[in-house]
Amino acid sequence: MMYVTFFITFLLLIQFVLSFKKEKNDKVKRRLSMITDKEAAGRIIEEEEKKEMSALQRVFRRMWLRMKRRFERKSGMRDTGIELKLLQAGNPFGMGPFEYRLLQIVMMIALPFIGVFYSLLVKPDIGGMLFGGLIGFLIGLVLPSYYLGLKTKQRSKKGLRELPDTLDLLTVSLEAGLGFDAALNKLVSKSEGVLAQEFHRCLEEIRLGKTRREALLGVRDRLVIEELRVLISSILQAEKLGIGMVQVLRVQSQEVREQRKQRAEEAAMKAPIKMLFPLVLFIFPSLFIVLLGPALIQFMTAFGG
């Protein structure tokens, strides 16, 4: 029981760290939208951190940053893949690679204890305890990666639904005489959703010194949407060759809508097959009971008597 209490306290401590980190990040993002210089961004971040943290949080933050630097020095480039996965999932809870690894380790330690404790309550024997601990360990190992994959799929589906309207708005803005960056700015101001957030980040990166190509490639990497990857590659190729951007976007918009129509037709063709299992499992037995039940009862009564 003492171990369970210890790990619950540790989980609450992690939640406390993530909560004040998320609040800090939200306020810093609002301030970052007003600046265009990297040095000014660093000063704003430091000012926000000093204002928002209490003395206890400052002490804890020093310890936290020391642990984080030590971890980053040891891990090196190995966590680049984790960082990309977190970005593709929408950076849930504002976690970085260090926080994700720490959460994974805590779950791999805490969940086996919970599994053992539950096994003791149900059936106190060695086999049950080992089985409960093993199940808890496997859940702690797989659950964070599964959660990131689930969030990535949800985010990709949202972005795919928003893509045709996004292309239409960009095309109309360019036809009205706006430049590409101004059209992106109009898109960000007039729409909401996954694509608007990513293009907003793209514009901020351009203002902070990145080239348009680098910023757009970042959008392509952060969203696992094949149609968007083709679109960004076409935009970069058109910019390189001097082709009209409006024509490229119009062609891409038609292709995206055609692909959406094909996906809808494919889903409609799969619907009867998906309905077959619940039909056989739930409807047919009830139908057989209603139709054959009275005859079976009458048959049993006649021959039983």
PDB file of C-alpha atoms in Angstrom:
ATOM      1  CA  MET A   1       0.000   0.000   0.000  1.00  0.00           C
ATOM      2  CA  MET A   2       2.904   2.306   0.744  1.00  0.00           C
ATOM      3  CA  TYR A   3       4.267   1.825  -2.798  1.00  0.00           C
ATOM      4  CA  VAL A   4       0.891   2.586  -4.342  1.00  0.00           C
ATOM      5  CA  THR A   5       0.623   5.790  -2.313  1.00  0.00           C
ATOM      6  CA  PHE A   6       4.132   6.794  -3.360  1.00  0.00           C
ATOM      7  CA  PHE A   7       3.450   6.367  -7.060  1.00  0.00           C
ATOM      8  CA  ILE A   8       0.076   8.108  -6.901  1.00  0.00           C
ATOM      9  CA  THR A   9       1.851  11.064  -5.279  1.00  0.00           C
ATOM     10  CA  PHE A  10       4.465  10.953  -8.029  1.00  0.00           C
ATOM     11  CA  LEU A  11       1.758  10.994 -10.711  1.00  0.00           C
ATOM     12  CA  LEU A  12       0.111  14.003  -9.072  1.00  0.00           C
ATOM     13  CA  LEU A  13       3.487  15.746  -9.084  1.00  0.00           C
ATOM     14  CA  ILE A  14       3.859  15.105 -12.823  1.00  0.00           C
ATOM     15  CA  GLN A  15       0.344  16.447 -13.390  1.00  0.00           C
ATOM     16  CA  PHE A  16       1.248  19.592 -11.433  1.00  0.00           C
ATOM     17  CA  VAL A  17       4.317  20.159 -13.606  1.00  0.00           C
ATOM     18  CA  LEU A  18       2.391  19.638 -16.841  1.00  0.00           C
ATOM     19  CA  SER A  19      -0.427  21.956 -15.735  1.00  0.00           C
ATOM     20  CA  PHE A  20       1.704  24.999 -14.979  1.00  0.00           C
ATOM     21  CA  LYS A  21       3.797  24.306 -18.064  1.00  0.00           C
ATOM     22  CA  LYS A  22       0.660  24.316 -20.260  1.00  0.00           C
ATOM     23  CA  GLU A  23      -0.566  27.627 -18.786  1.00  0.00           C
ATOM     24  CA  LYS A  24       2.853  29.161 -19.350  1.00  0.00           C
ATOM     25  CA  ASN A  25       2.986  27.948 -22.968  1.00  0.00           C
ATOM     26  CA  ASP A  26      -0.476  29.369 -23.748  1.00  0.00           C
ATOM     27  CA  LYS A  27       0.490  32.840 -22.540  1.00  0.00           C
ATOM     28  CA  VAL A  28       3.844  32.742 -24.283  1.00  0.00           C
ATOM     29  CA  LYS A  29       2.151  31.766 -27.571  1.00  0.00           C
ATOM     30  CA  ARG A  30      -0.157  34.775 -27.307  1.00  0.00           C
ATOM     31  CA  ARG A  31       2.807  37.067 -26.825  1.00  0.00           C
ATOM     32  CA  LEU A  32       4.815  35.428 -29.601  1.00  0.00           C
ATOM     33  CA  SER A  33       2.124  36.357 -32.113  1.00  0.00           C
ATOM     34  CA  MET A  34       3.036  40.029 -31.545  1.00  0.00           C
ATOM     35  CA  ILE A  35       6.782  39.802 -32.232  1.00  0.00           C
ATOM     36  CA  THR A  36       9.066  39.163 -35.195  1.00  0.00           C
ATOM     37  CA  ASP A  37      12.509  38.954 -33.577  1.00  0.00           C
ATOM     38  CA  LYS A  38      14.119  35.903 -31.955  1.00  0.00           C
ATOM     39  CA  GLU A  39      15.902  37.877 -29.233  1.00  0.00           C
ATOM     40  CA  ALA A  40      12.685  39.646 -28.318  1.00  0.00           C
ATOM     41  CA  ALA A  41      10.962  36.260 -28.162  1.00  0.00           C
ATOM     42  CA  GLY A  42      13.543  35.018 -25.676  1.00  0.00           C
ATOM     43  CA  ARG A  43      13.099  38.101 -23.497  1.00  0.00           C
ATOM     44  CA  ILE A  44       9.315  37.762 -23.536  1.00  0.00           C
ATOM     45  CA  ILE A  45       9.524  34.095 -22.512  1.00  0.00           C
ATOM     46  CA  GLU A  46      11.832  34.892 -19.597  1.00  0.00           C
ATOM     47  CA  GLU A  47       9.582  37.734 -18.411  1.00  0.00           C
ATOM     48  CA  GLU A  48       6.491  35.524 -18.560  1.00  0.00           C
ATOM     49  CA  GLU A  49       8.207  32.766 -16.606  1.00  0.00           C
ATOM     50  CA  LYS A  50       9.359  35.130 -13.867  1.00  0.00           C
ATOM     51  CA  LYS A  51       5.928  36.723 -13.496  1.00  0.00           C
ATOM     52  CA  GLU A  52       3.878  33.535 -13.428  1.00  0.00           C
ATOM     53  CA  MET A  53       5.976  31.286 -11.161  1.00  0.00           C
ATOM     54  CA  SER A  54       6.061  31.356  -7.390  1.00  0.00           C
ATOM     55  CA  ALA A  55       9.250  30.854  -5.365  1.00  0.00           C
ATOM     56  CA  LEU A  56       8.535  27.137  -4.952  1.00  0.00           C
ATOM     57  CA  GLN A  57       7.931  26.752  -8.669  1.00  0.00           C
ATOM     58  CA  ARG A  58      11.210  28.542  -9.456  1.00  0.00           C
ATOM     59  CA  VAL A  59      13.156  26.141  -7.220  1.00  0.00           C
ATOM     60  CA  PHE A  60      11.369  23.144  -8.682  1.00  0.00           C
ATOM     61  CA  ARG A  61      11.880  24.466 -12.211  1.00  0.00           C
ATOM     62  CA  ARG A  62      15.671  24.714 -11.690  1.00  0.00           C
ATOM     63  CA  MET A  63      15.741  21.076 -10.610  1.00  0.00           C
ATOM     64  CA  TRP A  64      13.470  20.138 -13.506  1.00  0.00           C
ATOM     65  CA  LEU A  65      15.627  21.922 -16.108  1.00  0.00           C
ATOM     66  CA  ARG A  66      18.786  20.354 -14.685  1.00  0.00           C
ATOM     67  CA  MET A  67      17.260  16.883 -15.051  1.00  0.00           C
ATOM     68  CA  LYS A  68      16.016  17.750 -18.535  1.00  0.00           C
ATOM     69  CA  ARG A  69      19.428  18.989 -19.750  1.00  0.00           C
ATOM     70  CA  ARG A  70      21.114  15.890 -18.394  1.00  0.00           C
ATOM     71  CA  PHE A  71      18.556  13.704 -20.163  1.00  0.00           C
ATOM     72  CA  GLU A  72      18.931  15.597 -23.451  1.00  0.00           C
ATOM     73  CA  ARG A  73      22.725  15.307 -23.330  1.00  0.00           C
ATOM     74  CA  LYS A  74      22.495  11.551 -22.833  1.00  0.00           C
ATOM     75  CA  SER A  75      19.718  10.924 -25.359  1.00  0.00           C
ATOM     76  CA  GLY A  76      21.137  13.220 -28.072  1.00  0.00           C
ATOM     77  CA  MET A  77      19.424  12.851 -31.436  1.00  0.00           C
ATOM     78  CA  ARG A  78      17.501   9.727 -30.490  1.00  0.00           C
ATOM     79  CA  ASP A  79      14.468  11.731 -29.350  1.00  0.00           C
ATOM     80  CA  THR A  80      14.004  13.571 -32.651  1.00  0.00           C
ATOM     81  CA  GLY A  81      11.523  10.877 -33.683  1.00  0.00           C
ATOM     82  CA  ILE A  82       9.579  11.250 -30.436  1.00  0.00           C
ATOM     83  CA  GLU A  83       9.435  15.017 -30.879  1.00  0.00           C
ATOM     84  CA  LEU A  84       8.055  14.582 -34.400  1.00  0.00           C
ATOM     85  CA  LYS A  85       5.428  12.113 -33.152  1.00  0.00           C
ATOM     86  CA  LEU A  86       4.373  14.580 -30.455  1.00  0.00           C
ATOM     87  CA  LEU A  87       4.045  17.355 -33.043  1.00  0.00           C
ATOM     88  CA  GLN A  88       2.032  15.097 -35.350  1.00  0.00           C
ATOM     89  CA  ALA A  89      -0.301  14.314 -32.440  1.00  0.00           C
ATOM     90  CA  GLY A  90      -0.822  18.023 -31.732  1.00  0.00           C
ATOM     91  CA  ASN A  91       1.622  18.124 -28.806  1.00  0.00           C
ATOM     92  CA  PRO A  92      -0.866  16.830 -26.183  1.00  0.00           C
ATOM     93  CA  PHE A  93      -0.494  18.395 -22.711  1.00  0.00           C
ATOM     94  CA  GLY A  94       2.444  20.469 -23.997  1.00  0.00           C
ATOM     95  CA  MET A  95       4.818  17.544 -23.540  1.00  0.00           C
ATOM     96  CA  GLY A  96       8.342  17.390 -24.902  1.00  0.00           C
ATOM     97  CA  PRO A  97      10.438  14.246 -25.402  1.00  0.00           C
ATOM     98  CA  PHE A  98      11.679  14.389 -21.802  1.00  0.00           C
ATOM     99  CA  GLU A  99       8.178  14.637 -20.328  1.00  0.00           C
ATOM    100  CA  TYR A 100       6.940  11.869 -22.614  1.00  0.00           C
ATOM    101  CA  ARG A 101       9.768   9.535 -21.607  1.00  0.00           C
ATOM    102  CA  LEU A 102       9.207  10.346 -17.941  1.00  0.00           C
ATOM    103  CA  LEU A 103       5.473   9.672 -18.239  1.00  0.00           C
ATOM    104  CA  GLN A 104       6.202   6.372 -19.983  1.00  0.00           C
ATOM    105  CA  ILE A 105       8.638   5.304 -17.233  1.00  0.00           C
ATOM    106  CA  VAL A 106       6.195   6.291 -14.473  1.00  0.00           C
ATOM    107  CA  MET A 107       3.397   4.300 -16.103  1.00  0.00           C
ATOM    108  CA  MET A 108       5.662   1.277 -16.602  1.00  0.00           C
ATOM    109  CA  ILE A 109       6.465   1.365 -12.870  1.00  0.00           C
ATOM    110  CA  ALA A 110       3.113   2.424 -11.400  1.00  0.00           C
ATOM    111  CA  LEU A 111       0.728   0.248 -13.434  1.00  0.00           C
ATOM    112  CA  PRO A 112       2.411  -3.059 -12.473  1.00  0.00           C
ATOM    113  CA  PHE A 113       1.956  -2.107  -8.803  1.00  0.00           C
ATOM    114  CA  ILE A 114      -1.708  -1.352  -9.459  1.00  0.00           C
ATOM    115  CA  GLY A 115      -2.056  -4.694 -11.283  1.00  0.00           C
ATOM    116  CA  VAL A 116      -0.451  -6.568  -8.382  1.00  0.00           C
ATOM    117  CA  PHE A 117      -2.648  -4.750  -5.862  1.00  0.00           C
ATOM    118  CA  TYR A 118      -5.789  -5.590  -7.856  1.00  0.00           C
ATOM    119  CA  SER A 119      -4.694  -9.250  -8.098  1.00  0.00           C
ATOM    120  CA  LEU A 120      -4.277  -9.357  -4.315  1.00  0.00           C
ATOM    121  CA  LEU A 121      -7.844  -8.122  -3.896  1.00  0.00           C
ATOM    122  CA  VAL A 122      -9.296 -10.640  -6.376  1.00  0.00           C
ATOM    123  CA  LYS A 123      -7.174 -13.756  -5.827  1.00  0.00           C
ATOM    124  CA  PRO A 124      -4.128 -13.531  -3.547  1.00  0.00           C
ATOM    125  CA  ASP A 125      -1.654 -15.956  -5.127  1.00  0.00           C
ATOM    126  CA  ILE A 126       1.752 -15.669  -6.806  1.00  0.00           C
ATOM    127  CA  GLY A 127       0.486 -16.505 -10.302  1.00  0.00           C
ATOM    128  CA  GLY A 128      -2.217 -13.848 -10.204  1.00  0.00           C
ATOM    129  CA  MET A 129       0.218 -11.246  -8.877  1.00  0.00           C
ATOM    130  CA  LEU A 130       2.739 -11.980 -11.630  1.00  0.00           C
ATOM    131  CA  PHE A 131       0.033 -11.890 -14.287  1.00  0.00           C
ATOM    132  CA  GLY A 132      -1.373  -8.590 -12.980  1.00  0.00           C
ATOM    133  CA  GLY A 133       2.096  -7.038 -12.819  1.00  0.00           C
ATOM    134  CA  LEU A 134       2.916  -8.193 -16.354  1.00  0.00           C
ATOM    135  CA  ILE A 135      -0.353  -6.833 -17.747  1.00  0.00           C
ATOM    136  CA  GLY A 136       0.244  -3.503 -15.992  1.00  0.00           C
ATOM    137  CA  PHE A 137       3.783  -3.293 -17.377  1.00  0.00           C
ATOM    138  CA  LEU A 138       2.620  -4.012 -20.938  1.00  0.00           C
ATOM    139  CA  ILE A 139      -0.156  -1.430 -20.676  1.00  0.00           C
ATOM    140  CA  GLY A 140       2.299   1.167 -19.386  1.00  0.00           C
ATOM    141  CA  LEU A 141       4.678   0.353 -22.237  1.00  0.00           C
ATOM    142  CA  VAL A 142       2.106   0.453 -25.050  1.00  0.00           C
ATOM    143  CA  LEU A 143      -0.482   2.998 -23.864  1.00  0.00           C
ATOM    144  CA  PRO A 144       1.508   6.254 -24.452  1.00  0.00           C
ATOM    145  CA  SER A 145       2.450   5.221 -28.010  1.00  0.00           C
ATOM    146  CA  TYR A 146      -1.110   4.078 -28.710  1.00  0.00           C
ATOM    147  CA  TYR A 147      -2.476   7.386 -27.419  1.00  0.00           C
ATOM    148  CA  LEU A 148      -0.119   9.367 -29.659  1.00  0.00           C
ATOM    149  CA  GLY A 149      -1.108   7.257 -32.660  1.00  0.00           C
ATOM    150  CA  LEU A 150      -4.799   7.773 -31.904  1.00  0.00           C
ATOM    151  CA  LYS A 151      -4.396  11.551 -31.570  1.00  0.00           C
ATOM    152  CA  THR A 152      -2.393  11.643 -34.813  1.00  0.00           C
ATOM    153  CA  LYS A 153      -5.145   9.805 -36.710  1.00  0.00           C
ATOM    154  CA  GLN A 154      -7.853  12.078 -35.276  1.00  0.00           C
ATOM    155  CA  ARG A 155      -5.862  15.162 -36.194  1.00  0.00           C
ATOM    156  CA  SER A 156      -5.191  13.876 -39.704  1.00  0.00           C
ATOM    157  CA  LYS A 157      -8.898  13.165 -40.274  1.00  0.00           C
ATOM    158  CA  LYS A 158      -9.829  16.676 -39.140  1.00  0.00           C
ATOM    159  CA  GLY A 159      -7.212  18.209 -41.409  1.00  0.00           C
ATOM    160  CA  LEU A 160      -8.360  16.105 -44.364  1.00  0.00           C
ATOM    161  CA  ARG A 161     -11.968  17.289 -43.890  1.00  0.00           C
ATOM    162  CA  GLU A 162     -10.807  20.918 -43.768  1.00  0.00           C
ATOM    163  CA  LEU A 163      -8.520  20.705 -46.812  1.00  0.00           C
ATOM    164  CA  PRO A 164     -11.048  21.396 -49.650  1.00  0.00           C
ATOM    165  CA  ASP A 165     -12.438  24.538 -47.986  1.00  0.00           C
ATOM    166  CA  THR A 166      -8.904  25.673 -47.159  1.00  0.00           C
ATOM    167  CA  LEU A 167      -7.873  25.324 -50.797  1.00  0.00           C
ATOM    168  CA  ASP A 168     -10.949  27.239 -51.965  1.00  0.00           C
ATOM    169  CA  LEU A 169     -10.221  30.133 -49.599  1.00  0.00           C
ATOM    170  CA  LEU A 170      -6.572  30.263 -50.650  1.00  0.00           C
ATOM    171  CA  THR A 171      -7.537  30.202 -54.338  1.00  0.00           C
ATOM    172  CA  VAL A 172     -10.092  33.008 -53.950  1.00  0.00           C
ATOM    173  CA  SER A 173      -7.611  35.120 -51.986  1.00  0.00           C
ATOM    174  CA  LEU A 174      -4.912  34.698 -54.629  1.00  0.00           C
ATOM    175  CA  GLU A 175      -7.367  35.476 -57.433  1.00  0.00           C
ATOM    176  CA  ALA A 176      -8.286  38.669 -55.571  1.00  0.00           C
ATOM    177  CA  GLY A 177      -4.677  39.841 -55.899  1.00  0.00           C
ATOM    178  CA  LEU A 178      -3.171  38.875 -52.545  1.00  0.00           C
ATOM    179  CA  GLY A 179       0.288  37.374 -52.259  1.00  0.00           C
ATOM    180  CA  PHE A 180       0.733  33.858 -50.935  1.00  0.00           C
ATOM    181  CA  ASP A 181       1.725  34.946 -47.417  1.00  0.00           C
ATOM    182  CA  ALA A 182      -1.169  37.419 -47.304  1.00  0.00           C
ATOM    183  CA  ALA A 183      -3.531  34.673 -48.482  1.00  0.00           C
ATOM    184  CA  LEU A 184      -2.294  32.417 -45.674  1.00  0.00           C
ATOM    185  CA  ASN A 185      -2.835  35.262 -43.217  1.00  0.00           C
ATOM    186  CA  LYS A 186      -6.396  35.690 -44.505  1.00  0.00           C
ATOM    187  CA  LEU A 187      -6.958  31.943 -44.136  1.00  0.00           C
ATOM    188  CA  VAL A 188      -5.719  31.985 -40.535  1.00  0.00           C
ATOM    189  CA  SER A 189      -7.906  34.962 -39.617  1.00  0.00           C
ATOM    190  CA  LYS A 190     -11.081  33.621 -41.269  1.00  0.00           C
ATOM    191  CA  SER A 191     -10.998  29.937 -40.334  1.00  0.00           C
ATOM    192  CA  GLU A 192     -10.353  27.620 -37.417  1.00  0.00           C
ATOM    193  CA  GLY A 193      -9.121  24.070 -37.109  1.00  0.00           C
ATOM    194  CA  VAL A 194      -6.013  21.984 -37.552  1.00  0.00           C
ATOM    195  CA  LEU A 195      -4.895  23.478 -40.875  1.00  0.00           C
ATOM    196  CA  ALA A 196      -5.452  27.038 -39.672  1.00  0.00           C
ATOM    197  CA  GLN A 197      -3.310  26.348 -36.595  1.00  0.00           C
ATOM    198  CA  GLU A 198      -0.515  24.840 -38.647  1.00  0.00           C
ATOM    199  CA  PHE A 199      -0.504  27.655 -41.206  1.00  0.00           C
ATOM    200  CA  HIS A 200      -0.521  30.166 -38.344  1.00  0.00           C
ATOM    201  CA  ARG A 201       2.602  28.479 -37.003  1.00  0.00           C
ATOM    202  CA  CYS A 202       4.031  28.543 -40.529  1.00  0.00           C
ATOM    203  CA  LEU A 203       3.546  32.323 -40.735  1.00  0.00           C
ATOM    204  CA  GLU A 204       5.096  32.822 -37.293  1.00  0.00           C
ATOM    205  CA  GLU A 205       8.152  30.805 -38.321  1.00  0.00           C
ATOM    206  CA  ILE A 206       8.513  32.915 -41.480  1.00  0.00           C
ATOM    207  CA  ARG A 207       8.354  36.093 -39.387  1.00  0.00           C
ATOM    208  CA  LEU A 208      10.980  34.696 -37.032  1.00  0.00           C
ATOM    209  CA  GLY A 209      13.451  34.114 -39.863  1.00  0.00           C
ATOM    210  CA  LYS A 210      12.676  30.802 -41.561  1.00  0.00           C
ATOM    211  CA  THR A 211      12.313  30.640 -45.315  1.00  0.00           C
ATOM    212  CA  ARG A 212       8.899  29.908 -46.759  1.00  0.00           C
ATOM    213  CA  ARG A 213      10.148  26.554 -48.029  1.00  0.00           C
ATOM    214  CA  GLU A 214      11.343  25.461 -44.569  1.00  0.00           C
ATOM    215  CA  ALA A 215       8.114  26.606 -42.913  1.00  0.00           C
ATOM    216  CA  LEU A 216       5.919  24.764 -45.433  1.00  0.00           C
ATOM    217  CA  LEU A 217       8.020  21.613 -45.131  1.00  0.00           C
ATOM    218  CA  GLY A 218       7.462  21.835 -41.372  1.00  0.00           C
ATOM    219  CA  VAL A 219       3.692  21.877 -41.961  1.00  0.00           C
ATOM    220  CA  ARG A 220       4.055  18.840 -44.223  1.00  0.00           C
ATOM    221  CA  ASP A 221       5.992  16.929 -41.567  1.00  0.00           C
ATOM    222  CA  ARG A 222       3.627  17.806 -38.703  1.00  0.00           C
ATOM    223  CA  LEU A 223       0.475  16.632 -40.497  1.00  0.00           C
ATOM    224  CA  VAL A 224       0.237  13.031 -41.691  1.00  0.00           C
ATOM    225  CA  ILE A 225      -2.024  13.804 -44.666  1.00  0.00           C
ATOM    226  CA  GLU A 226      -0.930  12.524 -48.065  1.00  0.00           C
ATOM    227  CA  GLU A 227      -3.063  15.064 -49.977  1.00  0.00           C
ATOM    228  CA  LEU A 228      -1.503  17.934 -48.011  1.00  0.00           C
ATOM    229  CA  ARG A 229       1.992  16.616 -48.721  1.00  0.00           C
ATOM    230  CA  VAL A 230       1.223  16.548 -52.444  1.00  0.00           C
ATOM    231  CA  LEU A 231      -0.208  20.081 -52.207  1.00  0.00           C
ATOM    232  CA  ILE A 232       2.839  21.521 -50.442  1.00  0.00           C
ATOM    233  CA  SER A 233       5.207  19.775 -52.852  1.00  0.00           C
ATOM    234  CA  SER A 234       3.229  21.260 -55.762  1.00  0.00           C
ATOM    235  CA  ILE A 235       3.346  24.751 -54.222  1.00  0.00           C
ATOM    236  CA  LEU A 236       7.107  24.563 -53.699  1.00  0.00           C
ATOM    237  CA  GLN A 237       7.631  23.231 -57.227  1.00  0.00           C
ATOM    238  CA  ALA A 238       5.432  25.972 -58.705  1.00  0.00           C
ATOM    239  CA  GLU A 239       7.330  28.622 -56.757  1.00  0.00           C
ATOM    240  CA  LYS A 240      10.635  27.204 -57.983  1.00  0.00           C
ATOM    241  CA  LEU A 241       9.568  27.029 -61.655  1.00  0.00           C
ATOM    242  CA  GLY A 242       7.578  30.275 -61.684  1.00  0.00           C
ATOM    243  CA  ILE A 243       4.212  28.642 -62.431  1.00  0.00           C
ATOM    244  CA  GLY A 244       1.041  30.519 -61.473  1.00  0.00           C
ATOM    245  CA  MET A 245       0.015  29.599 -57.936  1.00  0.00           C
ATOM    246  CA  VAL A 246      -3.718  30.030 -58.639  1.00  0.00           C
ATOM    247  CA  GLN A 247      -3.675  27.396 -61.363  1.00  0.00           C
ATOM    248  CA  VAL A 248      -1.830  24.931 -59.113  1.00  0.00           C
ATOM    249  CA  LEU A 249      -4.276  25.431 -56.233  1.00  0.00           C
ATOM    250  CA  ARG A 250      -7.290  25.086 -58.523  1.00  0.00           C
ATOM    251  CA  VAL A 251      -6.016  21.766 -59.900  1.00  0.00           C
ATOM    252  CA  GLN A 252      -5.194  20.505 -56.407  1.00  0.00           C
ATOM    253  CA  SER A 253      -8.640  21.537 -55.145  1.00  0.00           C
ATOM    254  CA  GLN A 254     -10.339  19.533 -57.900  1.00  0.00           C
ATOM    255  CA  GLU A 255      -8.175  16.495 -57.160  1.00  0.00           C
ATOM    256  CA  VAL A 256      -8.871  16.686 -53.413  1.00  0.00           C
ATOM    257  CA  ARG A 257     -12.617  16.883 -53.982  1.00  0.00           C
ATOM    258  CA  GLU A 258     -12.471  13.971 -56.419  1.00  0.00           C
ATOM    259  CA  GLN A 259     -10.539  11.904 -53.880  1.00  0.00           C
ATOM    260  CA  ARG A 260     -13.080  12.788 -51.182  1.00  0.00           C
ATOM    261  CA  LYS A 261     -15.876  11.625 -53.486  1.00  0.00           C
ATOM    262  CA  GLN A 262     -14.042   8.345 -54.112  1.00  0.00           C
ATOM    263  CA  ARG A 263     -13.553   7.807 -50.365  1.00  0.00           C
ATOM    264  CA  ALA A 264     -17.272   8.364 -49.793  1.00  0.00           C
ATOM    265  CA  GLU A 265     -18.155   5.835 -52.505  1.00  0.00           C
ATOM    266  CA  GLU A 266     -15.692   3.339 -51.032  1.00  0.00           C
ATOM    267  CA  ALA A 267     -17.202   3.768 -47.561  1.00  0.00           C
ATOM    268  CA  ALA A 268     -20.697   3.260 -49.013  1.00  0.00           C
ATOM    269  CA  MET A 269     -19.591   0.016 -50.677  1.00  0.00           C
ATOM    270  CA  LYS A 270     -18.090  -1.246 -47.405  1.00  0.00           C
ATOM    271  CA  ALA A 271     -21.236  -0.472 -45.390  1.00  0.00           C
ATOM    272  CA  PRO A 272     -23.174  -3.699 -46.263  1.00  0.00           C
ATOM    273  CA  ILE A 273     -20.204  -5.844 -45.246  1.00  0.00           C
ATOM    274  CA  LYS A 274     -19.863  -4.001 -41.940  1.00  0.00           C
ATOM    275  CA  MET A 275     -23.601  -4.427 -41.292  1.00  0.00           C
ATOM    276  CA  LEU A 276     -23.432  -8.191 -41.869  1.00  0.00           C
ATOM    277  CA  PHE A 277     -21.869  -9.087 -38.503  1.00  0.00           C
ATOM    278  CA  PRO A 278     -24.384  -7.248 -36.248  1.00  0.00           C
ATOM    279  CA  LEU A 279     -27.187  -8.486 -38.520  1.00  0.00           C
ATOM    280  CA  VAL A 280     -26.204 -12.134 -38.042  1.00  0.00           C
ATOM    281  CA  LEU A 281     -25.329 -11.754 -34.368  1.00  0.00           C
ATOM    282  CA  PHE A 282     -28.282  -9.711 -33.088  1.00  0.00           C
ATOM    283  CA  ILE A 283     -31.169  -9.575 -35.564  1.00  0.00           C
ATOM    284  CA  PHE A 284     -31.348 -13.126 -36.942  1.00  0.00           C
ATOM    285  CA  PRO A 285     -31.455 -14.846 -33.507  1.00  0.00           C
ATOM    286  CA  SER A 286     -34.309 -12.590 -32.410  1.00  0.00           C
ATOM    287  CA  LEU A 287     -36.123 -13.236 -35.683  1.00  0.00           C
ATOM    288  CA  PHE A 288     -35.732 -17.008 -35.301  1.00  0.00           C
ATOM    289  CA  ILE A 289     -37.063 -16.869 -31.740  1.00  0.00           C
ATOM    290  CA  VAL A 290     -40.140 -14.896 -32.835  1.00  0.00           C
ATOM    291  CA  LEU A 291     -40.875 -17.131 -35.835  1.00  0.00           C
ATOM    292  CA  LEU A 292     -39.898 -20.563 -34.545  1.00  0.00           C
ATOM    293  CA  GLY A 293     -40.511 -20.103 -30.812  1.00  0.00           C
ATOM    294  CA  PRO A 294     -44.309 -20.717 -30.822  1.00  0.00           C
ATOM    295  CA  ALA A 295     -43.959 -23.691 -33.185  1.00  0.00           C
ATOM    296  CA  LEU A 296     -41.226 -25.190 -30.993  1.00  0.00           C
ATOM    297  CA  ILE A 297     -43.318 -24.762 -27.830  1.00  0.00           C
ATOM    298  CA  GLN A 298     -46.334 -26.353 -29.523  1.00  0.00           C
ATOM    299  CA  PHE A 299     -44.172 -29.229 -30.776  1.00  0.00           C
ATOM    300  CA  MET A 300     -42.728 -29.863 -27.299  1.00  0.00           C
ATOM    301  CA  THR A 301     -46.212 -29.732 -25.729  1.00  0.00           C
ATOM    302  CA  ALA A 302     -47.659 -32.175 -28.259  1.00  0.00           C
ATOM    303  CA  PHE A 303     -44.908 -34.768 -28.006  1.00  0.00           C
ATOM    304  CA  GLY A 304     -44.251 -34.203 -24.325  1.00  0.00           C
ATOM    305  CA  GLY A 305     -47.848 -34.877 -23.447  1.00  0.00           C
TER     306      GLY A 305
END
